[in-house]
Amino acid sequence: MNAVVRRLREQGYRLTPQRMAVLQAVLKGPGHLSAEDIYQQVADAFPMMSLATVYKTLEVLRDLGEVVELSVEGQARYDGNPRPHVHLICEKCRAVMDWSAEVDFPVAEAAIVASGFRPSYYRLEVYGLCPRCQASDDGKAPVPPQVGLKNGEGRVEEAK
Amino acid sequence: MNAVVRRLREQGYRLTPQRMAVLQAVLKGPGHLSAEDIYQQVADAFPMMSLATVYKTLEVLRDLGEVVELSVEGQARYDGNPRPHVHLICEKCRAVMDWSAEVDFPVAEAAIVASGFRPSYYRLEVYGLCPRCQASDDGKAPVPPQVGLKNGEGRVEEAK
DNA sequence: TCTTTGTTGATAATCATTTTCCACAAAGAT
DNA sequence: ATCTTTGTGGAAAATGATTATCAACAAAGA
Ligand SMILES: [Mn+2]
Ligand SMILES: [Mn+2]
Ligand SMILES: [Zn+2]
Ligand SMILES: [Zn+2]
């Protein structure tokens, strides 16, 4: 947190209460929030905060590499942990969870480089159902949102 | 192609010229096209084609599992190859390329299942610079972090 | 305190995607 | 072939997330 603040100043960015608030919401709040989520969180302490400012601040943090922007159902989510890690994404409630086990890069990086492509990072997301949504047998239970899930790539053997 | 047509009828969908055109553009075209791209492609043969119809048709094909929808820079791209494969995505020109090498499920599935999550499929995308964009060295090249993953214990960290 | 600029916030503008509504056409039946 | 039913296409409007504007403001430095 202090380290992020330091880097902000080093890069010439000003330290404003709004930026501190967004930063805190992203780093200390429940992770993987949307811009709107962050706006709501911050609105408590800063009722005058504008949603546009939230977006602008997140853009700054993203360009600095302090937060990672991911996309869930076409909506941006922000991760305060910029280190590469796997995400488990629930197709029903859209919750995003970290899978913090060490994962070997699944593709031979050398082979990709040899092909002429220059990789910089990768993104690995596992889609499925979170425990809570499995329990609720048909949508009767309190499972917040739901929309038709998008199809993806790479089918995995169905767990039985 | 014929197989897809067969499955369309089996599911009770009608076989219309518009659907054939979209299907052909997705299956035989350059791949990973946006809805707008497909619309332009199809517009040659069907000047009366509506963009809304392209979207509707792509939704049908997606729900049937015949095409895969991926998101690049917040924009939907459609892949006529529903088989699991890795994508190489250029951060500069946004080209999407297939990495045809076989890839094992990159995370210990048993461990994920043991954690309570029920996986159904995964998505693996490698970001970087395509050969063509490396050649034209005009733009910015922030050279982000390395590709390797290193994390702690194999545990799911759910966002509260 | 003065100056310089980066930043904010309210609002309008974008832009991809979805929804509406209805004429129309594809199948199936008569 | 004609009738019926019902899915489908087209045009336009609606949506919803994100971005652009721009005048007023405030953070840093002098
Ligand atoms: Mn995360
Ligand atoms: Mn592909
Ligand atoms: Zn869930
Ligand atoms: Zn490129």
Coordinates of C-alpha atoms (C1' of nucleotides) and ligand atoms in Angstrom, one line a residue:
Chain A
M1 CA 0.0 0.0 0.0
N2 CA 2.7 2.4 1.0
A3 CA 4.8 1.0 -1.7
V4 CA 2.1 1.8 -4.2
V5 CA 1.7 5.3 -2.9
R6 CA 5.5 5.8 -3.3
R7 CA 5.4 4.6 -6.9
L8 CA 2.5 6.9 -7.6
R9 CA 4.6 9.9 -6.5
E10 CA 7.6 8.7 -8.3
Q11 CA 5.7 8.7 -11.5
G12 CA 4.5 12.2 -10.9
Y13 CA 1.0 11.4 -10.0
R14 CA -0.7 13.5 -7.3
L15 CA -1.9 12.0 -4.1
T16 CA -5.5 12.8 -3.7
P17 CA -8.1 11.5 -1.2
Q18 CA -10.1 10.0 -4.1
R19 CA -7.1 8.0 -5.2
M20 CA -6.3 6.9 -1.7
A21 CA -9.9 5.7 -1.3
V22 CA -10.0 3.8 -4.6
L23 CA -6.6 2.3 -3.8
Q24 CA -7.8 1.2 -0.4
A25 CA -11.0 -0.3 -1.8
V26 CA -9.0 -2.3 -4.4
L27 CA -6.2 -3.5 -2.1
K28 CA -8.1 -4.1 1.2
G29 CA -11.6 -4.8 0.0
P30 CA -13.0 -8.0 -1.3
G31 CA -11.1 -8.6 -4.5
H32 CA -12.2 -8.7 -8.1
L33 CA -14.6 -5.8 -7.8
S34 CA -16.2 -3.9 -10.7
A35 CA -15.8 -0.2 -11.1
E36 CA -19.4 0.3 -9.8
D37 CA -18.6 -1.9 -6.8
I38 CA -15.6 0.2 -6.0
Y39 CA -17.7 3.3 -6.5
Q40 CA -20.2 2.1 -4.0
Q41 CA -17.6 1.2 -1.5
V42 CA -15.9 4.5 -1.7
A43 CA -19.1 6.5 -1.7
D44 CA -19.5 5.9 2.0
A45 CA -16.5 7.9 2.9
F46 CA -16.6 10.2 -0.1
P47 CA -20.3 11.0 -1.0
M48 CA -19.0 13.5 -3.6
M49 CA -17.0 10.9 -5.4
S50 CA -17.7 10.6 -9.1
L51 CA -17.9 7.2 -10.9
A52 CA -15.8 8.8 -13.7
T53 CA -13.0 9.5 -11.2
V54 CA -13.1 5.8 -10.2
Y55 CA -12.6 4.8 -13.7
K56 CA -9.8 7.3 -14.2
T57 CA -8.0 6.2 -11.1
L58 CA -8.3 2.6 -12.0
E59 CA -6.8 3.4 -15.4
V60 CA -3.9 5.0 -13.7
L61 CA -3.4 2.1 -11.4
R62 CA -3.7 -0.3 -14.3
D63 CA -1.1 1.6 -16.4
L64 CA 1.2 1.5 -13.4
G65 CA 0.7 -2.2 -13.1
E66 CA -0.6 -2.0 -9.6
V67 CA -4.0 -3.5 -10.5
V68 CA -5.0 -6.0 -13.1
E69 CA -8.1 -5.6 -15.1
L70 CA -10.0 -8.7 -16.0
S71 CA -13.2 -9.1 -17.9
V72 CA -16.2 -11.1 -16.6
E73 CA -19.2 -11.2 -18.8
G74 CA -18.0 -8.2 -20.7
Q75 CA -17.7 -6.3 -17.5
A76 CA -14.3 -5.1 -16.1
R77 CA -13.2 -6.4 -12.7
Y78 CA -10.1 -5.1 -10.9
D79 CA -7.6 -7.3 -9.0
G80 CA -5.3 -5.6 -6.5
N81 CA -2.9 -8.5 -6.8
P82 CA -0.9 -8.0 -10.0
R83 CA 1.0 -11.2 -9.6
P84 CA 0.0 -13.8 -12.1
H85 CA -2.4 -16.3 -10.6
V86 CA -5.3 -18.5 -11.7
H87 CA -8.9 -17.5 -11.3
L88 CA -11.8 -19.7 -10.7
I89 CA -15.0 -18.0 -12.0
C90 CA -18.5 -19.1 -11.1
E91 CA -20.7 -19.2 -14.2
K92 CA -23.8 -18.7 -12.0
C93 CA -23.0 -15.9 -9.5
R94 CA -19.9 -14.6 -11.4
A95 CA -17.8 -14.7 -8.3
V96 CA -14.1 -14.6 -9.0
M97 CA -11.8 -16.6 -6.7
D98 CA -8.0 -16.9 -6.6
W99 CA -6.5 -20.3 -7.1
S100 CA -3.2 -19.7 -5.4
A101 CA -1.5 -23.0 -6.1
E102 CA 1.7 -22.8 -8.1
V103 CA 1.0 -23.5 -11.7
D104 CA 3.6 -24.3 -14.3
F105 CA 3.3 -22.4 -17.5
P106 CA 1.2 -24.9 -19.5
V107 CA 2.7 -24.2 -22.8
A108 CA 6.4 -24.4 -23.8
E109 CA 7.4 -20.8 -23.8
A110 CA 10.4 -21.5 -25.9
A111 CA 8.2 -23.0 -28.6
I112 CA 6.0 -19.9 -28.7
V113 CA 9.0 -17.7 -28.9
A114 CA 10.4 -19.8 -31.7
S115 CA 7.2 -19.3 -33.6
G116 CA 7.9 -15.6 -33.7
F117 CA 5.4 -14.5 -31.0
R118 CA 6.9 -12.6 -28.1
P119 CA 4.8 -13.4 -25.0
S120 CA 4.6 -11.1 -22.0
Y121 CA 2.0 -12.6 -19.8
Y122 CA -0.8 -15.0 -19.8
R123 CA -4.2 -15.4 -18.3
L124 CA -5.7 -18.6 -17.1
E125 CA -9.3 -18.8 -16.0
V126 CA -11.2 -21.9 -14.9
Y127 CA -15.0 -21.6 -15.2
G128 CA -17.4 -23.7 -13.3
L129 CA -19.7 -23.6 -10.3
C130 CA -18.7 -22.3 -6.9
P131 CA -19.6 -24.4 -3.8
R132 CA -22.4 -22.0 -2.8
C133 CA -24.0 -22.2 -6.3
Q134 CA -23.8 -26.0 -6.3
A135 CA -25.7 -26.2 -3.1
S136 CA -28.6 -24.1 -4.3
D137 CA -30.2 -26.8 -6.5
D138 CA -32.1 -24.8 -9.0
G139 CA -31.8 -21.2 -8.5
K140 CA -34.3 -21.2 -5.6
A141 CA -31.7 -20.4 -3.1
P142 CA -30.3 -16.8 -2.7
V143 CA -28.0 -16.8 -5.6
P144 CA -27.8 -13.2 -6.8
P145 CA -27.4 -12.6 -10.5
Q146 CA -27.6 -15.0 -13.4
V147 CA -27.5 -14.7 -17.1
G148 CA -26.8 -17.3 -19.8
L149 CA -23.2 -18.3 -19.5
K150 CA -20.8 -17.8 -22.3
N151 CA -19.2 -20.8 -23.9
G152 CA -15.6 -21.1 -23.5
E153 CA -12.7 -23.1 -24.7
G154 CA -11.0 -26.1 -23.3
R155 CA -13.5 -28.5 -21.9
V156 CA -12.5 -30.4 -18.7
E157 CA -13.7 -33.8 -17.7
E158 CA -16.9 -33.3 -15.8
A159 CA -16.4 -33.9 -12.1
K160 CA -18.9 -36.5 -10.9
Chain B
M1 CA -20.1 -27.7 -41.7
N2 CA -22.7 -30.2 -42.7
A3 CA -22.5 -31.6 -39.3
V4 CA -23.4 -28.2 -37.8
V5 CA -26.3 -27.8 -40.2
R6 CA -27.5 -31.2 -39.1
R7 CA -27.4 -30.2 -35.5
L8 CA -29.2 -27.0 -36.2
R9 CA -32.1 -28.9 -37.6
E10 CA -32.0 -31.5 -34.9
Q11 CA -32.5 -28.7 -32.4
G12 CA -35.4 -27.4 -34.2
Y13 CA -33.7 -24.3 -35.7
R14 CA -34.6 -23.3 -39.2
L15 CA -32.1 -23.2 -41.9
T16 CA -32.1 -19.7 -43.4
P17 CA -29.8 -18.1 -45.9
Q18 CA -28.6 -15.6 -43.3
R19 CA -27.6 -18.4 -40.9
M20 CA -25.8 -20.2 -43.6
A21 CA -23.9 -17.1 -44.5
V22 CA -22.9 -16.4 -40.9
L23 CA -22.0 -20.0 -40.4
Q24 CA -19.8 -20.0 -43.4
A25 CA -18.1 -16.7 -42.4
V26 CA -17.3 -18.1 -39.0
L27 CA -16.2 -21.6 -40.2
K28 CA -14.4 -20.8 -43.4
G29 CA -13.3 -17.2 -42.7
P30 CA -10.0 -16.1 -41.2
G31 CA -11.2 -16.9 -37.7
H32 CA -11.6 -14.9 -34.5
L33 CA -13.8 -12.3 -36.1
S34 CA -15.9 -9.7 -34.4
A35 CA -19.6 -9.5 -35.1
E36 CA -19.0 -6.4 -37.2
D37 CA -16.3 -8.3 -39.2
I38 CA -18.7 -11.1 -39.9
Y39 CA -21.4 -8.6 -40.8
Q40 CA -19.1 -7.0 -43.4
Q41 CA -18.1 -10.4 -44.8
V42 CA -21.7 -11.5 -45.2
A43 CA -22.9 -8.1 -46.5
D44 CA -21.3 -8.9 -49.8
A45 CA -23.5 -11.8 -50.5
F46 CA -26.5 -10.5 -48.5
P47 CA -26.7 -6.7 -48.8
M48 CA -30.0 -6.8 -46.8
M49 CA -28.4 -8.6 -43.9
S50 CA -28.9 -6.9 -40.6
L51 CA -26.2 -6.6 -37.9
A52 CA -28.8 -7.6 -35.3
T53 CA -29.3 -10.8 -37.2
V54 CA -25.6 -11.5 -37.1
Y55 CA -25.7 -11.2 -33.4
K56 CA -28.8 -13.4 -33.0
T57 CA -27.3 -16.1 -35.2
L58 CA -24.0 -16.0 -33.3
E59 CA -26.0 -16.4 -30.1
V60 CA -27.7 -19.5 -31.5
L61 CA -24.4 -21.0 -32.6
R62 CA -22.9 -20.2 -29.3
D63 CA -25.7 -21.8 -27.3
L64 CA -25.3 -24.8 -29.5
G65 CA -21.6 -25.0 -28.7
E66 CA -20.7 -24.6 -32.4
V67 CA -18.8 -21.4 -31.9
V68 CA -16.9 -20.0 -29.0
E69 CA -17.2 -16.4 -27.9
L70 CA -14.1 -14.8 -26.5
S71 CA -13.5 -11.3 -25.4
V72 CA -10.7 -9.1 -26.7
E73 CA -10.4 -5.6 -25.3
G74 CA -14.0 -5.9 -24.2
Q75 CA -15.2 -6.8 -27.7
A76 CA -16.6 -10.2 -28.6
R77 CA -14.7 -12.4 -31.0
Y78 CA -16.1 -15.6 -32.5
D79 CA -14.1 -18.8 -32.9
G80 CA -15.5 -21.5 -35.2
N81 CA -13.3 -24.0 -33.6
P82 CA -14.9 -25.1 -30.3
R83 CA -12.1 -27.6 -29.6
P84 CA -10.0 -26.6 -26.7
H85 CA -6.9 -24.6 -27.7
V86 CA -4.7 -21.9 -26.5
H87 CA -4.8 -18.4 -28.0
L88 CA -2.0 -16.0 -28.6
I89 CA -3.3 -12.5 -28.5
C90 CA -1.3 -9.5 -29.8
E91 CA -1.6 -6.5 -27.4
K92 CA -0.9 -4.1 -30.2
C93 CA -3.0 -5.2 -33.2
R94 CA -5.3 -7.4 -31.2
A95 CA -4.9 -10.3 -33.6
V96 CA -5.9 -13.7 -32.1
M97 CA -3.9 -16.7 -33.2
D98 CA -4.3 -20.4 -32.4
W99 CA -1.6 -22.2 -30.6
S100 CA -2.2 -25.7 -31.9
A101 CA 0.0 -27.7 -29.6
E102 CA -1.9 -30.0 -27.2
V103 CA -2.1 -28.7 -23.7
D104 CA -3.0 -30.7 -20.6
F105 CA -5.4 -29.1 -18.2
P106 CA -3.0 -26.7 -16.6
V107 CA -4.2 -27.0 -13.0
A108 CA -4.5 -30.1 -10.8
E109 CA -8.2 -30.7 -11.4
A110 CA -8.5 -33.0 -8.4
A111 CA -7.2 -30.3 -6.1
I112 CA -9.8 -27.8 -7.5
V113 CA -12.6 -30.3 -7.1
A114 CA -11.4 -31.0 -3.6
S115 CA -11.7 -27.4 -2.8
G116 CA -15.4 -27.5 -3.5
F117 CA -15.3 -25.8 -6.9
R118 CA -16.7 -27.8 -9.8
P119 CA -14.8 -26.9 -13.0
S120 CA -16.4 -27.2 -16.4
Y121 CA -13.9 -25.6 -18.8
Y122 CA -11.0 -23.3 -18.8
R123 CA -9.6 -20.5 -20.9
L124 CA -5.9 -19.9 -21.6
E125 CA -4.7 -16.8 -23.4
V126 CA -1.1 -15.8 -23.9
Y127 CA -0.7 -12.0 -24.5
G128 CA 2.3 -10.5 -26.2
L129 CA 3.4 -9.2 -29.6
C130 CA 2.8 -10.9 -32.9
P131 CA 5.7 -11.1 -35.3
R132 CA 4.3 -8.4 -37.5
C133 CA 4.0 -5.9 -34.6
Q134 CA 7.5 -6.6 -33.4
A135 CA 8.8 -5.6 -36.8
S136 CA 7.1 -2.3 -36.8
D137 CA 8.8 -0.9 -33.7
D138 CA 7.0 2.4 -33.5
G139 CA 4.7 2.1 -30.6
K140 CA 5.3 1.7 -26.9
A141 CA 6.7 -1.5 -25.4
P142 CA 6.3 -1.5 -21.6
V143 CA 7.5 -5.1 -21.5
P144 CA 5.3 -6.4 -18.6
P145 CA 6.2 -9.2 -16.2
Q146 CA 7.4 -12.6 -17.0
V147 CA 5.2 -15.4 -18.0
G148 CA 5.9 -17.9 -15.2
L149 CA 3.6 -18.4 -12.3
K150 CA 4.7 -18.7 -8.7
N151 CA 2.3 -18.8 -5.9
G152 CA 1.7 -20.1 -2.4
E153 CA -0.4 -23.0 -1.2
G154 CA -3.1 -24.7 -3.2
R155 CA -6.1 -23.1 -1.6
V156 CA -9.0 -21.2 -3.0
E157 CA -9.3 -17.7 -1.7
E158 CA -12.8 -16.6 -2.0
A159 CA -13.7 -13.0 -2.1
K160 CA -16.0 -12.2 0.8
Chain C
dT1 C1' 1.2 33.1 -0.7
dC2 C1' 1.6 32.6 -5.5
dT3 C1' 1.9 29.6 -9.8
dT4 C1' 1.6 25.9 -12.3
dT5 C1' -0.7 22.0 -13.7
dG6 C1' -2.6 17.7 -12.7
dT7 C1' -7.3 16.3 -11.1
dT8 C1' -12.2 16.3 -10.1
dG9 C1' -17.0 15.8 -11.1
dA10 C1' -21.2 16.5 -13.7
dT11 C1' -22.6 15.5 -18.1
dA12 C1' -22.6 14.2 -22.7
dA13 C1' -20.9 11.1 -25.9
dT14 C1' -19.4 6.4 -27.5
dC15 C1' -20.0 2.0 -28.8
dA16 C1' -20.9 -2.8 -28.7
dT17 C1' -24.7 -5.5 -27.8
dT18 C1' -29.6 -6.4 -26.8
dT19 C1' -34.4 -5.7 -27.1
dT20 C1' -38.7 -4.5 -29.5
dC21 C1' -42.1 -5.2 -32.7
dC22 C1' -44.1 -6.8 -36.7
dA23 C1' -44.0 -8.3 -41.4
dC24 C1' -42.5 -12.4 -43.4
dA25 C1' -41.2 -16.9 -44.6
dA26 C1' -40.1 -21.9 -43.4
dA27 C1' -42.3 -26.2 -42.3
dG28 C1' -45.9 -29.1 -41.6
dA29 C1' -50.7 -30.2 -42.3
dT30 C1' -54.9 -30.3 -45.0
Chain D
dA1 C1' -51.3 -25.8 -53.8
dT2 C1' -53.4 -23.6 -49.8
dC3 C1' -53.8 -22.9 -45.1
dT4 C1' -51.7 -22.5 -40.3
dT5 C1' -48.5 -22.2 -37.1
dT6 C1' -44.6 -20.4 -35.4
dG7 C1' -39.8 -19.3 -35.8
dT8 C1' -37.1 -15.6 -37.9
dG9 C1' -35.3 -11.2 -40.0
dG10 C1' -34.9 -6.3 -40.3
dA11 C1' -35.0 -1.5 -38.6
dA12 C1' -34.8 1.2 -35.0
dA13 C1' -34.7 2.2 -30.3
dA14 C1' -32.9 0.9 -25.9
dT15 C1' -29.3 -0.6 -22.8
dG16 C1' -25.3 -0.4 -20.2
dA17 C1' -20.5 -0.1 -19.4
dT18 C1' -16.9 2.9 -20.4
dT19 C1' -14.8 7.2 -22.2
dA20 C1' -14.4 12.0 -23.5
dT21 C1' -15.4 17.0 -22.3
dC22 C1' -14.3 21.0 -19.9
dA23 C1' -14.8 24.5 -16.4
dA24 C1' -13.7 24.7 -11.6
dC25 C1' -10.6 23.2 -8.3
dA26 C1' -6.7 21.8 -5.5
dA27 C1' -2.0 19.5 -4.8
dA28 C1' 2.9 20.5 -5.0
dG29 C1' 6.6 23.3 -5.6
dA30 C1' 8.6 27.9 -5.7
Ligands
MN1 MN -7.2 -12.5 -8.3
MN2 MN -9.0 -20.2 -31.9
ZN3 ZN -21.4 -19.1 -7.6
ZN4 ZN 0.2 -7.6 -33.7

